[in-house]
Amino acid sequence: MNSSLDNKPVIGFTCGDVNGIGIELLIKTLGDNRILDLCAPVLFASNKAINFYRKSVPDINITYAATKELNRLNPKQVNLFSCWEEEININPGILNDIGGKYAVKSLTMAGKALKDGLIDGLVTAPIHKNNTQSNEFNFTGHTPYLKNLYGAADVVMFMIADNMRIGLVTEHVPVQDVAKHITREGIISKLQIINNSLKRDFNITKPRIAVLGLNPHAGDEGLIGKEEEEIIKPAIKEAKQRDIFCFGPYPADAFFARGHYQKFDAVLAMYHDQGLIPFKSLAIGEGVNYTAGLPGVRTSPDHGVAFDIAGQGKADESSFREAIFKCIDIINGRREYDGQYSNPLKKISSRMIANAVDQKITDIPE
């Protein structure tokens, strides 16, 4: 990893769909120069695309310097690594091939930089699944792309907030196909990744992980589906034998309604909406999507391209800003866990930083 910039982590940023709100979010978050105290930012986009969206947020003055060498960055400014030089037609709010093509250009260059260790972390702006698909990019989103890029056996889509962390067994899978993707091996793999992440990324010594059932009432002992008895319970038992402190399966409705999630360091949900609906309803602070299980650190905001407000200066950068803080926190957490830590900012949490920014505090306490 890059360690030459005053020990500040180097954070890369993709631009997302050029017709969405991604570049506006970049301008709003990185236009605050205090971010330079915490990291060295690198934008993977183009000068012309950044300038196009400057017009929609005229009150924010973002300055940056172009670079063609990622191993020679200026730690005291925002760096722009140009992913394309040609003129492109940017049409805010429009779903078209251009938006997807240049989102992929940004992502593939940033992803390679992350894998090669030229950046320490990556924050990805939203893409749209419909216009990024091609023979060269046959992925349903950032998570499967990065898994493939690293050749990882498995990863976890891990939603994190101040009061909860929720991982998913299945991600963007049609509901009618979810059950066939629920396997004992798959659950154990996800639990192992979450357990390791809680220890290394979040510095939790003995994590407690809750596992949700797949069916209503967690199957009611086999009366409403067999997956709990035949797959989920055996997976939990085997995971415990591997020294993973996990419990369940719990009925999802009562588990969240009664606040049981507060007793655990993480929750493993069986499918997308089972985990994401309570996360987006109950999370305190801004939620962040983290890809656990990769050698590199990647986070993103927990929202999409927001075509309905693109180019209007209305995008709320709170989740994107939190994704930056969480990315920095995880990098610093890994450094501390691995015994490589010498950053004086290591005791500053993302929430402390976020509060400082929100309250316009100049000096962040150490």
mmCIF file of C-alpha atoms in Angstrom:
data_model
loop_
_atom_site.group_PDB
_atom_site.id
_atom_site.type_symbol
_atom_site.label_atom_id
_atom_site.label_comp_id
_atom_site.label_asym_id
_atom_site.label_seq_id
_atom_site.Cartn_x
_atom_site.Cartn_y
_atom_site.Cartn_z
ATOM 1 C CA MET A 1 0.000 0.000 0.000
ATOM 2 C CA ASN A 2 0.992 3.567 -0.582
ATOM 3 C CA SER A 3 2.693 4.885 2.555
ATOM 4 C CA SER A 4 4.681 7.839 1.298
ATOM 5 C CA LEU A 5 2.158 10.636 1.827
ATOM 6 C CA ASP A 6 2.720 11.615 5.469
ATOM 7 C CA ASN A 7 1.125 8.259 6.354
ATOM 8 C CA LYS A 8 -2.236 9.534 5.184
ATOM 9 C CA PRO A 9 -4.213 6.914 3.276
ATOM 10 C CA VAL A 10 -4.594 7.484 -0.451
ATOM 11 C CA ILE A 11 -8.286 7.242 -1.306
ATOM 12 C CA GLY A 12 -9.481 6.794 -4.887
ATOM 13 C CA PHE A 13 -12.895 7.950 -6.078
ATOM 14 C CA THR A 14 -14.841 6.722 -9.077
ATOM 15 C CA CYS A 15 -17.192 9.138 -10.811
ATOM 16 C CA GLY A 16 -20.103 6.705 -11.230
ATOM 17 C CA ASP A 17 -22.623 7.240 -14.019
ATOM 18 C CA VAL A 18 -21.670 10.577 -15.574
ATOM 19 C CA ASN A 19 -25.370 11.397 -15.965
ATOM 20 C CA GLY A 20 -26.106 10.694 -12.284
ATOM 21 C CA ILE A 21 -25.226 12.507 -9.061
ATOM 22 C CA GLY A 22 -21.768 10.969 -8.585
ATOM 23 C CA ILE A 23 -19.636 13.866 -9.785
ATOM 24 C CA GLU A 24 -21.759 16.356 -7.873
ATOM 25 C CA LEU A 25 -21.129 14.307 -4.725
ATOM 26 C CA LEU A 26 -17.385 14.362 -5.432
ATOM 27 C CA ILE A 27 -17.407 18.148 -5.776
ATOM 28 C CA LYS A 28 -19.426 18.661 -2.596
ATOM 29 C CA THR A 29 -17.368 16.331 -0.413
ATOM 30 C CA LEU A 30 -13.898 17.082 -1.733
ATOM 31 C CA GLY A 31 -14.602 20.799 -2.026
ATOM 32 C CA ASP A 32 -14.172 20.878 1.763
ATOM 33 C CA ASN A 33 -10.407 21.150 2.144
ATOM 34 C CA ARG A 34 -10.479 19.641 5.642
ATOM 35 C CA ILE A 35 -10.686 16.221 3.994
ATOM 36 C CA LEU A 36 -7.039 16.744 3.027
ATOM 37 C CA ASP A 37 -6.108 16.465 6.709
ATOM 38 C CA LEU A 38 -7.359 12.879 6.671
ATOM 39 C CA CYS A 39 -6.437 11.458 3.278
ATOM 40 C CA ALA A 40 -4.940 12.120 -0.132
ATOM 41 C CA PRO A 41 -7.866 11.989 -2.612
ATOM 42 C CA VAL A 42 -7.535 10.808 -6.219
ATOM 43 C CA LEU A 43 -10.440 11.319 -8.643
ATOM 44 C CA PHE A 44 -10.751 8.838 -11.499
ATOM 45 C CA ALA A 45 -12.694 10.927 -14.007
ATOM 46 C CA SER A 46 -11.926 13.714 -16.471
ATOM 47 C CA ASN A 47 -11.325 17.425 -16.135
ATOM 48 C CA LYS A 48 -14.176 18.240 -18.525
ATOM 49 C CA ALA A 49 -16.670 16.110 -16.629
ATOM 50 C CA ILE A 50 -15.758 17.767 -13.328
ATOM 51 C CA ASN A 51 -16.049 21.219 -14.856
ATOM 52 C CA PHE A 52 -19.451 20.381 -16.347
ATOM 53 C CA TYR A 53 -20.939 19.726 -12.911
ATOM 54 C CA ARG A 54 -19.228 22.665 -11.267
ATOM 55 C CA LYS A 55 -21.950 24.801 -12.806
ATOM 56 C CA SER A 56 -24.640 23.078 -10.747
ATOM 57 C CA VAL A 57 -22.847 23.795 -7.441
ATOM 58 C CA PRO A 58 -21.340 27.265 -7.994
ATOM 59 C CA ASP A 59 -20.941 27.940 -4.268
ATOM 60 C CA ILE A 60 -18.377 25.160 -3.874
ATOM 61 C CA ASN A 61 -14.838 25.824 -4.995
ATOM 62 C CA ILE A 62 -13.049 22.552 -5.626
ATOM 63 C CA THR A 63 -9.439 22.749 -6.748
ATOM 64 C CA TYR A 64 -7.385 19.855 -8.020
ATOM 65 C CA ALA A 65 -4.238 19.033 -9.947
ATOM 66 C CA ALA A 66 -4.042 16.608 -12.844
ATOM 67 C CA THR A 67 -1.615 13.711 -12.579
ATOM 68 C CA LYS A 68 -0.576 10.835 -14.805
ATOM 69 C CA GLU A 69 1.493 9.056 -12.155
ATOM 70 C CA LEU A 70 -0.279 7.558 -9.167
ATOM 71 C CA ASN A 71 3.019 7.033 -7.374
ATOM 72 C CA ARG A 72 3.711 10.774 -7.425
ATOM 73 C CA LEU A 73 0.708 12.411 -5.758
ATOM 74 C CA ASN A 74 0.486 15.689 -3.904
ATOM 75 C CA PRO A 75 -0.804 14.965 -0.365
ATOM 76 C CA LYS A 76 -1.908 18.569 0.124
ATOM 77 C CA GLN A 77 -4.439 18.729 -2.712
ATOM 78 C CA VAL A 78 -7.066 16.761 -4.579
ATOM 79 C CA ASN A 79 -5.486 14.793 -7.425
ATOM 80 C CA LEU A 80 -7.258 14.059 -10.724
ATOM 81 C CA PHE A 81 -6.242 10.990 -12.708
ATOM 82 C CA SER A 82 -7.797 11.485 -16.136
ATOM 83 C CA CYS A 83 -9.490 8.304 -17.386
ATOM 84 C CA TRP A 84 -10.413 9.787 -20.763
ATOM 85 C CA GLU A 85 -9.566 12.876 -22.789
ATOM 86 C CA GLU A 86 -12.301 12.901 -25.421
ATOM 87 C CA GLU A 87 -15.363 15.109 -25.335
ATOM 88 C CA ILE A 88 -18.513 13.284 -24.254
ATOM 89 C CA ASN A 89 -22.129 14.380 -24.153
ATOM 90 C CA ILE A 90 -23.237 14.579 -20.551
ATOM 91 C CA ASN A 91 -27.012 14.565 -20.083
ATOM 92 C CA PRO A 92 -27.918 14.690 -16.390
ATOM 93 C CA GLY A 93 -30.824 12.432 -15.522
ATOM 94 C CA ILE A 94 -30.661 10.370 -18.717
ATOM 95 C CA LEU A 95 -30.010 6.638 -18.753
ATOM 96 C CA ASN A 96 -27.878 5.977 -21.826
ATOM 97 C CA ASP A 97 -24.830 4.052 -23.039
ATOM 98 C CA ILE A 98 -22.448 6.964 -22.460
ATOM 99 C CA GLY A 99 -23.246 7.061 -18.767
ATOM 100 C CA GLY A 100 -22.468 3.377 -18.385
ATOM 101 C CA LYS A 101 -19.404 3.324 -20.634
ATOM 102 C CA TYR A 102 -17.545 6.048 -18.753
ATOM 103 C CA ALA A 103 -18.654 4.781 -15.347
ATOM 104 C CA VAL A 104 -16.946 1.493 -16.246
ATOM 105 C CA LYS A 105 -13.820 3.324 -17.488
ATOM 106 C CA SER A 106 -13.530 5.073 -14.148
ATOM 107 C CA LEU A 107 -14.199 1.905 -12.144
ATOM 108 C CA THR A 108 -11.795 -0.348 -14.023
ATOM 109 C CA MET A 109 -8.903 2.120 -13.748
ATOM 110 C CA ALA A 110 -9.590 2.792 -10.079
ATOM 111 C CA GLY A 111 -10.041 -0.911 -9.371
ATOM 112 C CA LYS A 112 -6.691 -1.732 -10.958
ATOM 113 C CA ALA A 113 -5.023 0.997 -8.901
ATOM 114 C CA LEU A 114 -6.528 -0.476 -5.737
ATOM 115 C CA LYS A 115 -5.434 -3.996 -6.591
ATOM 116 C CA ASP A 116 -1.924 -2.805 -7.508
ATOM 117 C CA GLY A 117 -1.570 -1.004 -4.165
ATOM 118 C CA LEU A 118 -1.301 2.449 -5.717
ATOM 119 C CA ILE A 119 -4.246 3.603 -3.608
ATOM 120 C CA ASP A 120 -5.136 2.398 -0.115
ATOM 121 C CA GLY A 121 -8.902 2.557 -0.437
ATOM 122 C CA LEU A 122 -11.670 3.171 -2.944
ATOM 123 C CA VAL A 123 -14.972 5.028 -2.615
ATOM 124 C CA THR A 124 -17.303 4.297 -5.514
ATOM 125 C CA ALA A 125 -20.025 6.613 -6.776
ATOM 126 C CA PRO A 126 -23.290 4.990 -7.917
ATOM 127 C CA ILE A 127 -23.620 3.187 -11.238
ATOM 128 C CA HIS A 128 -26.729 1.873 -13.006
ATOM 129 C CA LYS A 129 -26.861 -1.851 -13.691
ATOM 130 C CA ASN A 130 -28.760 -1.491 -16.976
ATOM 131 C CA ASN A 131 -26.201 0.565 -18.870
ATOM 132 C CA THR A 132 -22.965 -0.922 -17.535
ATOM 133 C CA GLN A 133 -23.572 -4.425 -18.891
ATOM 134 C CA SER A 134 -21.401 -5.491 -21.843
ATOM 135 C CA ASN A 135 -19.229 -8.349 -23.019
ATOM 136 C CA GLU A 136 -16.298 -6.671 -21.262
ATOM 137 C CA PHE A 137 -18.215 -5.858 -18.045
ATOM 138 C CA ASN A 138 -20.683 -8.618 -17.263
ATOM 139 C CA PHE A 139 -21.346 -7.812 -13.615
ATOM 140 C CA THR A 140 -24.449 -6.786 -11.660
ATOM 141 C CA GLY A 141 -22.584 -4.187 -9.637
ATOM 142 C CA HIS A 142 -19.393 -3.129 -7.889
ATOM 143 C CA THR A 143 -19.267 -6.062 -5.477
ATOM 144 C CA PRO A 144 -19.139 -8.914 -8.026
ATOM 145 C CA TYR A 145 -16.750 -6.887 -10.206
ATOM 146 C CA LEU A 146 -14.267 -6.392 -7.379
ATOM 147 C CA LYS A 147 -14.618 -10.017 -6.302
ATOM 148 C CA ASN A 148 -13.696 -11.085 -9.831
ATOM 149 C CA LEU A 149 -10.888 -8.517 -10.086
ATOM 150 C CA TYR A 150 -9.177 -9.906 -7.014
ATOM 151 C CA GLY A 151 -10.038 -13.516 -7.782
ATOM 152 C CA ALA A 152 -11.578 -13.721 -4.303
ATOM 153 C CA ALA A 153 -13.347 -16.942 -3.383
ATOM 154 C CA ASP A 154 -16.106 -14.964 -1.689
ATOM 155 C CA VAL A 155 -16.953 -11.484 -0.394
ATOM 156 C CA VAL A 156 -19.757 -9.969 1.666
ATOM 157 C CA MET A 157 -21.935 -6.976 0.863
ATOM 158 C CA PHE A 158 -21.683 -5.448 4.339
ATOM 159 C CA MET A 159 -23.943 -2.518 5.228
ATOM 160 C CA ILE A 160 -22.477 -0.530 8.111
ATOM 161 C CA ALA A 161 -23.784 2.332 10.246
ATOM 162 C CA ASP A 162 -23.190 3.687 13.737
ATOM 163 C CA ASN A 163 -25.601 1.241 15.379
ATOM 164 C CA MET A 164 -25.645 -1.824 13.119
ATOM 165 C CA ARG A 165 -23.834 -3.899 10.548
ATOM 166 C CA ILE A 166 -25.732 -6.205 8.218
ATOM 167 C CA GLY A 167 -24.172 -8.670 5.784
ATOM 168 C CA LEU A 168 -25.989 -10.565 3.045
ATOM 169 C CA VAL A 169 -25.817 -14.204 1.984
ATOM 170 C CA THR A 170 -27.355 -13.334 -1.401
ATOM 171 C CA GLU A 171 -27.225 -9.918 -3.021
ATOM 172 C CA HIS A 172 -28.974 -8.993 -6.276
ATOM 173 C CA VAL A 173 -30.845 -12.260 -6.765
ATOM 174 C CA PRO A 174 -34.519 -12.513 -7.792
ATOM 175 C CA VAL A 175 -36.701 -13.510 -4.829
ATOM 176 C CA GLN A 176 -37.881 -16.650 -6.610
ATOM 177 C CA ASP A 177 -34.251 -17.830 -6.800
ATOM 178 C CA VAL A 178 -33.085 -16.923 -3.288
ATOM 179 C CA ALA A 179 -33.721 -20.298 -1.633
ATOM 180 C CA LYS A 180 -31.593 -22.217 -4.131
ATOM 181 C CA HIS A 181 -28.645 -19.936 -3.312
ATOM 182 C CA ILE A 182 -28.868 -20.607 0.429
ATOM 183 C CA THR A 183 -26.299 -23.315 1.188
ATOM 184 C CA ARG A 184 -24.478 -24.432 4.313
ATOM 185 C CA GLU A 185 -21.116 -23.721 2.693
ATOM 186 C CA GLY A 186 -22.258 -20.270 1.570
ATOM 187 C CA ILE A 187 -23.474 -19.276 5.031
ATOM 188 C CA ILE A 188 -20.276 -20.506 6.699
ATOM 189 C CA SER A 189 -18.190 -18.581 4.165
ATOM 190 C CA LYS A 190 -20.095 -15.354 4.823
ATOM 191 C CA LEU A 191 -19.834 -15.827 8.586
ATOM 192 C CA GLN A 192 -16.085 -16.384 8.316
ATOM 193 C CA ILE A 193 -15.616 -13.204 6.272
ATOM 194 C CA ILE A 194 -17.776 -11.149 8.627
ATOM 195 C CA ASN A 195 -15.986 -12.539 11.681
ATOM 196 C CA ASN A 196 -12.566 -11.727 10.217
ATOM 197 C CA SER A 197 -13.716 -8.264 9.136
ATOM 198 C CA LEU A 198 -15.099 -7.406 12.572
ATOM 199 C CA LYS A 199 -11.756 -8.338 14.108
ATOM 200 C CA ARG A 200 -9.377 -6.764 11.600
ATOM 201 C CA ASP A 201 -11.385 -3.884 10.150
ATOM 202 C CA PHE A 202 -13.370 -2.851 13.244
ATOM 203 C CA ASN A 203 -11.034 -4.046 16.037
ATOM 204 C CA ILE A 204 -13.682 -6.144 17.823
ATOM 205 C CA THR A 205 -11.895 -8.864 19.783
ATOM 206 C CA LYS A 206 -14.689 -11.454 20.028
ATOM 207 C CA PRO A 207 -17.498 -10.527 17.636
ATOM 208 C CA ARG A 208 -21.085 -11.658 18.204
ATOM 209 C CA ILE A 209 -22.963 -12.386 14.976
ATOM 210 C CA ALA A 210 -26.710 -12.999 14.619
ATOM 211 C CA VAL A 211 -28.036 -15.141 11.765
ATOM 212 C CA LEU A 212 -31.550 -14.608 10.409
ATOM 213 C CA GLY A 213 -33.832 -17.335 9.149
ATOM 214 C CA LEU A 214 -35.026 -17.488 5.562
ATOM 215 C CA ASN A 215 -38.703 -18.270 6.122
ATOM 216 C CA PRO A 216 -41.418 -16.579 8.224
ATOM 217 C CA HIS A 217 -40.937 -17.354 11.928
ATOM 218 C CA ALA A 218 -37.560 -18.870 10.988
ATOM 219 C CA GLY A 219 -39.410 -21.872 9.581
ATOM 220 C CA ASP A 220 -41.379 -22.703 12.763
ATOM 221 C CA GLU A 221 -39.290 -25.839 13.284
ATOM 222 C CA GLY A 222 -39.883 -27.037 9.750
ATOM 223 C CA LEU A 223 -43.575 -26.212 9.420
ATOM 224 C CA ILE A 224 -42.918 -23.211 7.130
ATOM 225 C CA GLY A 225 -39.962 -24.328 5.060
ATOM 226 C CA LYS A 226 -37.065 -26.700 5.693
ATOM 227 C CA GLU A 227 -34.077 -24.410 5.084
ATOM 228 C CA GLU A 228 -33.605 -23.489 8.742
ATOM 229 C CA GLU A 229 -33.501 -27.114 9.926
ATOM 230 C CA GLU A 230 -31.581 -28.581 7.004
ATOM 231 C CA ILE A 231 -29.178 -25.756 6.064
ATOM 232 C CA ILE A 232 -29.016 -22.742 8.382
ATOM 233 C CA LYS A 233 -28.854 -24.470 11.783
ATOM 234 C CA PRO A 234 -26.158 -26.943 10.653
ATOM 235 C CA ALA A 235 -24.183 -24.025 9.199
ATOM 236 C CA ILE A 236 -24.351 -22.139 12.501
ATOM 237 C CA LYS A 237 -23.268 -25.265 14.394
ATOM 238 C CA GLU A 238 -20.278 -25.778 12.116
ATOM 239 C CA ALA A 239 -19.339 -22.098 12.272
ATOM 240 C CA LYS A 240 -19.281 -22.307 16.075
ATOM 241 C CA GLN A 241 -16.893 -25.245 15.796
ATOM 242 C CA ARG A 242 -14.645 -22.881 13.823
ATOM 243 C CA ASP A 243 -14.638 -20.435 16.765
ATOM 244 C CA ILE A 244 -17.159 -18.050 15.221
ATOM 245 C CA PHE A 245 -19.419 -16.657 17.951
ATOM 246 C CA CYS A 246 -22.755 -16.826 16.054
ATOM 247 C CA PHE A 247 -26.383 -17.383 17.044
ATOM 248 C CA GLY A 248 -29.749 -18.048 15.443
ATOM 249 C CA PRO A 249 -31.569 -18.450 13.191
ATOM 250 C CA TYR A 250 -33.846 -15.611 14.305
ATOM 251 C CA PRO A 251 -37.195 -14.598 12.784
ATOM 252 C CA ALA A 252 -36.337 -11.385 10.951
ATOM 253 C CA ASP A 253 -39.471 -9.413 11.868
ATOM 254 C CA ALA A 254 -39.294 -9.824 15.647
ATOM 255 C CA PHE A 255 -35.503 -9.586 15.628
ATOM 256 C CA PHE A 256 -35.534 -6.012 14.357
ATOM 257 C CA ALA A 257 -38.873 -4.913 15.844
ATOM 258 C CA ARG A 258 -37.693 -5.802 19.365
ATOM 259 C CA GLY A 259 -34.265 -4.271 18.927
ATOM 260 C CA HIS A 260 -32.351 -7.540 19.292
ATOM 261 C CA TYR A 261 -29.865 -6.367 16.657
ATOM 262 C CA GLN A 262 -28.430 -4.029 19.284
ATOM 263 C CA LYS A 263 -26.997 -7.032 21.150
ATOM 264 C CA PHE A 264 -24.811 -8.110 18.243
ATOM 265 C CA ASP A 265 -21.810 -6.744 16.383
ATOM 266 C CA ALA A 266 -23.249 -7.856 13.039
ATOM 267 C CA VAL A 267 -26.242 -9.578 11.498
ATOM 268 C CA LEU A 268 -26.222 -12.014 8.579
ATOM 269 C CA ALA A 269 -29.388 -11.721 6.472
ATOM 270 C CA MET A 270 -30.359 -14.298 3.873
ATOM 271 C CA TYR A 271 -31.349 -11.916 1.078
ATOM 272 C CA HIS A 272 -31.256 -8.294 -0.045
ATOM 273 C CA ASP A 273 -34.506 -6.811 1.214
ATOM 274 C CA GLN A 274 -34.468 -8.814 4.446
ATOM 275 C CA GLY A 275 -31.311 -6.943 5.391
ATOM 276 C CA LEU A 276 -31.604 -3.652 3.541
ATOM 277 C CA ILE A 277 -35.133 -2.658 4.603
ATOM 278 C CA PRO A 278 -34.383 -2.704 8.351
ATOM 279 C CA PHE A 279 -30.950 -1.225 7.730
ATOM 280 C CA LYS A 280 -32.326 1.778 5.880
ATOM 281 C CA SER A 281 -35.178 2.112 8.401
ATOM 282 C CA LEU A 282 -33.244 1.748 11.661
ATOM 283 C CA ALA A 283 -29.655 2.766 10.950
ATOM 284 C CA ILE A 284 -28.403 5.725 12.955
ATOM 285 C CA GLY A 285 -26.241 8.074 10.937
ATOM 286 C CA GLU A 286 -25.577 7.623 7.265
ATOM 287 C CA GLY A 287 -25.351 4.063 5.987
ATOM 288 C CA VAL A 288 -22.389 2.824 3.987
ATOM 289 C CA ASN A 289 -21.912 -0.208 1.746
ATOM 290 C CA TYR A 290 -18.599 -1.972 2.441
ATOM 291 C CA THR A 291 -17.228 -4.928 0.487
ATOM 292 C CA ALA A 292 -15.809 -7.214 3.180
ATOM 293 C CA GLY A 293 -13.383 -9.976 2.283
ATOM 294 C CA LEU A 294 -11.174 -8.112 -0.187
ATOM 295 C CA PRO A 295 -7.466 -7.332 0.299
ATOM 296 C CA GLY A 296 -8.341 -3.725 -0.622
ATOM 297 C CA VAL A 297 -10.867 -1.458 1.106
ATOM 298 C CA ARG A 298 -13.925 -0.334 -0.868
ATOM 299 C CA THR A 299 -16.932 1.607 0.404
ATOM 300 C CA SER A 300 -19.834 3.411 -1.241
ATOM 301 C CA PRO A 301 -22.918 5.386 -0.253
ATOM 302 C CA ASP A 302 -26.095 3.393 0.274
ATOM 303 C CA HIS A 303 -28.058 5.048 -2.552
ATOM 304 C CA GLY A 304 -28.230 5.006 -6.327
ATOM 305 C CA VAL A 305 -27.678 7.347 -9.261
ATOM 306 C CA ALA A 306 -30.711 9.545 -8.454
ATOM 307 C CA PHE A 307 -31.390 10.546 -12.052
ATOM 308 C CA ASP A 308 -34.431 12.554 -10.919
ATOM 309 C CA ILE A 309 -32.228 15.225 -9.289
ATOM 310 C CA ALA A 310 -28.996 14.860 -11.286
ATOM 311 C CA GLY A 311 -27.422 18.135 -12.387
ATOM 312 C CA GLN A 312 -29.660 20.250 -10.158
ATOM 313 C CA GLY A 313 -27.318 20.752 -7.215
ATOM 314 C CA LYS A 314 -29.802 18.964 -4.914
ATOM 315 C CA ALA A 315 -27.861 15.790 -4.114
ATOM 316 C CA ASP A 316 -27.254 15.123 -0.407
ATOM 317 C CA GLU A 317 -23.602 14.223 0.062
ATOM 318 C CA SER A 318 -23.985 12.926 3.644
ATOM 319 C CA SER A 319 -23.799 9.205 2.812
ATOM 320 C CA PHE A 320 -20.947 9.767 0.355
ATOM 321 C CA ARG A 321 -19.011 11.717 2.959
ATOM 322 C CA GLU A 322 -19.645 8.970 5.505
ATOM 323 C CA ALA A 323 -18.352 6.415 2.990
ATOM 324 C CA ILE A 324 -15.070 8.367 2.928
ATOM 325 C CA PHE A 325 -14.820 8.401 6.713
ATOM 326 C CA LYS A 326 -15.627 4.692 6.965
ATOM 327 C CA CYS A 327 -13.041 3.886 4.293
ATOM 328 C CA ILE A 328 -10.406 5.785 6.255
ATOM 329 C CA ASP A 329 -11.485 4.161 9.523
ATOM 330 C CA ILE A 330 -11.222 0.654 8.070
ATOM 331 C CA ILE A 331 -7.801 1.319 6.557
ATOM 332 C CA ASN A 332 -6.606 2.669 9.898
ATOM 333 C CA GLY A 333 -8.240 -0.243 11.722
ATOM 334 C CA ARG A 334 -6.337 -2.701 9.547
ATOM 335 C CA ARG A 335 -3.079 -0.870 10.128
ATOM 336 C CA GLU A 336 -3.603 -1.029 13.863
ATOM 337 C CA TYR A 337 -4.584 -4.712 13.777
ATOM 338 C CA ASP A 338 -1.602 -5.566 11.601
ATOM 339 C CA GLY A 339 0.762 -3.663 13.878
ATOM 340 C CA GLN A 340 1.665 -1.134 11.186
ATOM 341 C CA TYR A 341 -0.020 1.879 12.724
ATOM 342 C CA SER A 342 1.813 5.161 13.181
ATOM 343 C CA ASN A 343 -0.928 7.593 12.139
ATOM 344 C CA PRO A 344 -1.659 10.213 14.834
ATOM 345 C CA LEU A 345 -5.284 10.350 13.613
ATOM 346 C CA LYS A 346 -5.957 6.739 14.567
ATOM 347 C CA LYS A 347 -8.132 7.596 17.563
ATOM 348 C CA ILE A 348 -10.498 9.760 15.526
ATOM 349 C CA SER A 349 -13.663 7.914 14.559
ATOM 350 C CA SER A 350 -15.671 8.646 11.453
ATOM 351 C CA ARG A 351 -18.538 9.926 13.607
ATOM 352 C CA MET A 352 -16.264 12.404 15.397
ATOM 353 C CA ILE A 353 -15.047 13.659 12.033
ATOM 354 C CA ALA A 354 -18.556 13.843 10.617
ATOM 355 C CA ASN A 355 -19.774 15.801 13.638
ATOM 356 C CA ALA A 356 -16.837 18.163 13.288
ATOM 357 C CA VAL A 357 -17.625 18.799 9.637
ATOM 358 C CA ASP A 358 -21.367 19.188 10.299
ATOM 359 C CA GLN A 359 -20.736 21.659 13.106
ATOM 360 C CA LYS A 360 -18.081 23.525 11.092
ATOM 361 C CA ILE A 361 -15.419 22.748 13.692
ATOM 362 C CA THR A 362 -11.972 23.481 12.363
ATOM 363 C CA ASP A 363 -9.873 21.595 14.913
ATOM 364 C CA ILE A 364 -10.742 17.918 15.286
ATOM 365 C CA PRO A 365 -9.778 16.542 18.751
ATOM 366 C CA GLU A 366 -7.048 13.919 18.878
#
